[in-house]
């Protein structure tokens, strides 16, 4: 008696998303097996612990072999060793470059160097993220930074082209690169209430309006470096607070426009000159690298904290900043309207994001 047996042989590489997450999170094979057992997988599949151990080890071997390709994602797309569907390739890349909020807040704005890498043990202990995962995330930040820092063109576009990340993740990496390049201080105690999302929002505004690329799309490092000529020109804004007549007229225009509309009108009227001096002096100091680094510290000290201490609701902050910015256009003696708009357009957006009432 003969029997027929149909055999299908395939070479598609199987990717278990749950095991991939455990590998990315830095768990050893044994720890990963223990976590899989705890999830109830043995009861769901009827497998033995030995089979689960072998399955986990097999996946880990595959991920280790894939890792060198993940360092240069276009290579993953064009290699022929692993037969992985495009949707799975995209998942592998996106998740490999995804990072933890707690981790990025610890390194945001720091130099991506060996010195910072030495601190990863402490960061791992503080955040509860495994050291292996911390190293992967740090190396990803550094790899992307090194790849795009000297490139022409859109920072987000360059990251997407060379690392095949989603638009949102590429924008997050653009913020990380921008902050690392300009070394913005984010670790001070008074800034701890701010999330990575808050800083990334401000980075996007600054890239769009304050960099070389904001005025010339053909400039080298267009989205990475702040426009030094723009920063130098900001000193011209000091006339708004140095000239008593201009300062008084500016205050009068803002107060006239907001009378009866602002819940904290009396507080605003009393503190107008101090707030204006703070905002204008921040601009005038941005010619110095240290003051550029301390931008967010200064914004919190000079504007956010005074308003918060007077219990300004966010709606009043928005009304004030809108009118404060717009009223300058009615100052006949002021000749730097375009410069003011370029500065305050970005600063207004940042301050509203930084202000948590």
XYZ file of C-alpha atoms in Angstrom:
357
model
C 0.000 0.000 0.000
C 1.371 3.375 -0.950
C 0.474 6.716 0.577
C 1.072 10.168 -0.697
C 2.488 12.890 1.470
C 2.530 16.524 0.423
C 5.501 18.409 1.782
C 5.873 22.178 1.737
C 9.296 23.651 2.455
C 9.588 27.361 3.192
C 12.408 29.567 4.343
C 10.492 32.554 5.690
C 12.145 33.726 8.906
C 9.641 33.560 11.734
C 9.563 36.531 14.088
C 7.836 36.263 17.445
C 7.024 39.849 18.462
C 6.852 39.027 22.170
C 10.272 37.356 22.167
C 11.677 40.236 20.122
C 10.467 42.670 22.768
C 12.136 40.610 25.502
C 15.383 40.582 23.515
C 15.205 44.338 22.936
C 14.527 44.880 26.633
C 17.822 43.162 27.382
C 16.598 40.005 29.093
C 18.777 36.896 29.028
C 17.401 33.702 27.492
C 16.647 32.245 30.930
C 14.885 35.410 32.106
C 12.928 35.556 28.863
C 11.842 31.926 29.277
C 10.720 32.615 32.853
C 8.666 35.617 31.695
C 7.107 33.590 28.877
C 6.178 30.804 31.316
C 4.613 33.397 33.614
C 2.513 34.685 30.706
C 0.805 31.279 30.481
C 2.235 30.238 27.127
C 2.788 26.607 28.202
C -0.903 26.198 29.008
C -1.918 27.948 25.788
C 0.276 25.827 23.512
C 0.779 22.577 25.401
C 4.542 22.929 24.965
C 7.126 21.810 27.519
C 9.634 24.051 29.254
C 12.414 22.433 27.216
C 10.690 23.241 23.932
C 10.100 26.815 25.125
C 13.784 27.145 26.046
C 14.851 25.929 22.597
C 12.333 28.180 20.869
C 13.547 31.227 22.800
C 17.218 30.436 22.095
C 16.452 29.996 18.404
C 14.750 33.394 18.246
C 17.619 35.051 20.151
C 20.155 33.598 17.687
C 18.121 34.999 14.799
C 17.907 38.440 16.417
C 21.665 38.500 17.075
C 22.321 37.734 13.411
C 19.846 40.393 12.313
C 21.311 43.059 14.585
C 24.205 44.020 12.312
C 21.664 44.607 9.530
C 19.493 46.686 11.841
C 22.457 49.028 12.346
C 22.046 49.976 8.669
C 18.350 49.293 7.910
C 18.567 49.561 4.073
C 20.853 46.501 4.207
C 18.041 44.517 5.827
C 15.813 45.297 2.867
C 18.356 44.216 0.264
C 19.915 41.137 1.896
C 18.907 37.655 0.743
C 19.826 35.520 3.764
C 16.664 36.143 5.772
C 13.362 35.924 3.960
C 11.289 38.462 5.903
C 8.118 40.090 4.534
C 8.337 43.897 4.157
C 5.805 44.520 6.924
C 7.915 42.420 9.300
C 11.093 44.222 8.239
C 9.447 47.551 9.068
C 8.384 46.219 12.465
C 11.897 44.971 13.257
C 13.458 48.321 12.362
C 10.879 50.501 14.101
C 11.005 48.556 17.347
C 14.799 48.317 17.327
C 15.053 52.114 17.218
C 12.183 52.781 19.619
C 13.423 54.135 22.954
C 12.179 54.514 26.521
C 10.999 57.947 27.676
C 12.778 57.508 31.013
C 16.062 56.739 29.263
C 16.028 59.554 26.720
C 15.260 62.109 29.451
C 18.494 61.098 31.185
C 20.714 61.658 28.130
C 18.850 64.370 26.185
C 21.158 67.280 25.432
C 24.292 65.470 26.581
C 27.245 64.773 24.331
C 26.867 61.312 22.810
C 30.370 60.255 23.812
C 32.197 57.611 25.828
C 31.905 59.850 28.867
C 28.127 59.712 28.783
C 28.195 56.007 27.995
C 30.067 55.426 31.270
C 27.003 56.783 33.085
C 24.708 54.099 31.679
C 25.152 51.861 34.759
C 23.737 54.631 36.936
C 20.967 55.403 34.447
C 20.013 51.717 34.356
C 19.774 51.617 38.144
C 17.780 54.853 38.294
C 15.283 53.997 35.555
C 14.962 50.228 36.015
C 15.819 49.697 32.341
C 18.331 46.886 31.798
C 21.900 47.950 31.060
C 21.826 46.056 27.776
C 18.755 47.986 26.642
C 20.324 51.282 27.771
C 23.402 50.505 25.658
C 21.292 49.653 22.604
C 19.324 52.876 22.887
C 22.433 55.007 23.461
C 24.255 53.387 20.539
C 21.208 54.013 18.337
C 21.209 57.712 19.261
C 24.920 57.953 18.543
C 24.666 56.015 15.274
C 21.901 58.249 13.928
C 23.728 61.397 15.079
C 26.973 60.385 13.366
C 25.164 59.451 10.163
C 23.219 62.698 9.684
C 25.177 65.462 11.429
C 27.077 66.491 8.280
C 24.313 65.901 5.744
C 22.578 68.556 3.710
C 18.824 68.701 3.576
C 15.998 68.005 5.981
C 17.110 66.381 9.209
C 13.896 64.353 9.468
C 14.117 63.394 5.795
C 17.735 62.269 6.118
C 16.911 60.122 9.142
C 13.976 58.527 7.346
C 16.051 57.860 4.244
C 18.989 56.260 6.036
C 17.171 54.463 8.862
C 13.711 53.835 7.378
C 11.887 55.048 10.490
C 8.282 56.211 10.664
C 7.660 59.940 10.443
C 6.962 60.252 14.178
C 10.034 58.299 15.261
C 12.235 60.164 12.757
C 11.009 63.461 14.226
C 11.871 62.231 17.714
C 15.378 61.301 16.561
C 15.709 64.706 14.885
C 15.017 66.301 18.276
C 17.613 64.056 19.941
C 20.228 64.941 17.292
C 19.379 68.656 17.513
C 19.639 68.679 21.311
C 22.899 66.695 21.316
C 24.439 69.030 18.748
C 23.479 72.208 20.617
C 23.947 70.695 24.086
C 20.762 72.148 25.580
C 20.580 71.681 29.352
C 17.623 69.459 30.279
C 18.768 67.814 33.498
C 18.397 70.630 36.041
C 15.926 69.994 38.847
C 13.604 72.794 37.729
C 13.286 71.135 34.310
C 12.408 67.674 35.580
C 8.669 68.264 35.183
C 9.145 68.495 31.415
C 8.776 65.377 29.285
C 10.767 64.375 26.230
C 7.670 65.266 24.215
C 7.815 68.833 25.544
C 11.440 69.226 24.459
C 10.831 67.498 21.115
C 7.986 69.920 20.392
C 10.309 72.880 21.027
C 13.090 71.287 18.983
C 10.767 70.989 15.995
C 9.867 74.683 16.253
C 13.504 75.733 16.515
C 14.582 73.520 13.616
C 11.823 75.026 11.498
C 12.575 78.660 12.372
C 15.992 79.179 13.996
C 18.384 76.998 11.995
C 20.352 77.676 8.850
C 17.874 75.579 6.927
C 15.057 77.888 7.972
C 16.437 80.517 5.569
C 18.454 78.482 3.041
C 17.562 74.893 2.186
C 20.965 74.351 0.539
C 23.041 75.122 3.631
C 25.263 72.419 5.098
C 24.005 71.006 8.412
C 20.892 73.059 7.717
C 18.675 71.577 10.409
C 21.345 70.771 12.980
C 23.051 74.114 13.592
C 21.365 77.249 14.847
C 21.677 80.235 12.516
C 24.547 82.180 14.119
C 23.763 85.347 12.157
C 20.186 85.223 13.437
C 21.419 84.784 17.011
C 23.751 87.778 16.601
C 20.932 89.906 15.221
C 18.756 89.155 18.262
C 20.789 91.707 20.214
C 18.868 94.351 18.250
C 15.741 93.409 20.207
C 17.203 94.887 23.416
C 15.888 98.273 22.370
C 12.418 97.040 23.389
C 13.446 97.128 27.051
C 16.404 99.536 26.961
C 14.346 102.366 25.459
C 11.995 103.504 28.242
C 9.528 105.095 25.828
C 9.256 101.914 23.756
C 8.884 99.775 26.877
C 6.138 102.027 28.266
C 4.308 102.146 24.937
C 4.540 98.362 24.547
C 3.095 97.908 28.023
C 0.316 100.410 27.316
C -0.681 98.646 24.088
C -0.795 95.219 25.745
C -2.697 96.455 28.788
C -5.252 98.331 26.682
C -5.883 95.244 24.553
C -6.187 92.831 27.490
C -8.107 94.917 30.027
C -11.211 92.971 31.000
C -10.022 89.845 29.171
C -7.327 88.596 31.533
C -8.115 87.012 34.886
C -4.680 87.981 36.170
C -4.680 91.467 34.642
C -3.376 93.285 37.726
C -0.545 90.775 38.151
C 0.340 91.111 34.470
C 0.274 94.893 34.625
C 2.516 94.909 37.694
C 5.027 92.420 36.289
C 4.933 93.381 32.595
C 8.333 95.079 32.532
C 10.066 92.231 34.376
C 8.502 89.632 32.083
C 9.398 91.634 28.977
C 12.966 92.155 30.142
C 13.250 88.446 30.787
C 12.030 87.432 27.330
C 14.102 90.040 25.491
C 17.259 89.430 27.525
C 17.056 85.708 26.772
C 17.203 86.640 23.084
C 20.089 89.071 23.523
C 22.233 86.475 25.315
C 21.952 83.736 22.699
C 25.229 84.821 21.102
C 27.064 82.858 23.819
C 27.192 79.059 23.742
C 26.532 78.744 27.466
C 23.393 80.861 27.195
C 22.212 78.771 24.247
C 22.683 75.664 26.397
C 20.740 77.295 29.255
C 17.826 78.422 27.063
C 15.213 76.243 28.758
C 16.520 77.016 32.235
C 16.227 80.733 31.456
C 12.724 80.437 30.005
C 11.510 78.617 33.099
C 13.225 81.066 35.474
C 12.330 84.283 33.648
C 8.787 83.516 32.550
C 7.261 80.187 33.604
C 8.052 80.402 37.328
C 6.951 84.068 37.794
C 3.653 83.389 36.028
C 3.129 80.166 37.915
C 3.771 81.886 41.248
C 0.982 84.348 40.389
C -1.289 81.440 39.393
C -1.729 82.386 35.741
C -4.001 79.886 33.980
C -2.686 78.621 30.638
C -5.455 80.465 28.816
C -4.203 83.802 30.222
C -0.610 82.927 29.324
C -1.735 82.296 25.733
C -3.680 85.572 25.553
C -0.763 87.528 26.978
C 1.877 86.031 24.683
C -0.279 86.532 21.605
C -0.900 90.183 22.424
C 2.646 90.774 23.648
C 4.002 89.514 20.327
C 1.452 91.263 18.108
C 1.633 94.678 19.813
C 5.237 95.167 18.740
C 3.974 95.755 15.196
C 2.315 98.946 16.436
C 5.553 100.403 17.836
C 6.535 103.082 15.317
C 10.077 103.394 16.613
C 10.854 99.674 16.281
C 12.566 98.557 13.061
C 13.105 94.812 13.531
C 9.643 93.338 12.990
C 10.737 90.324 10.923
C 13.458 89.454 13.441
C 10.959 89.767 16.288
C 8.443 87.510 14.545
C 11.078 84.861 13.856
C 12.123 84.907 17.500
C 8.757 85.219 19.253
C 6.888 82.922 16.893
C 9.027 80.057 18.111
C 9.387 81.257 21.690
C 5.628 81.666 22.121
C 5.050 78.070 21.050
C 7.780 76.786 23.359
C 6.569 78.773 26.368
C 3.016 77.520 25.959
C 4.346 73.960 25.872
C 6.609 74.527 28.888
C 3.860 76.126 30.948
C 2.004 73.498 32.963
C -0.515 75.391 35.118
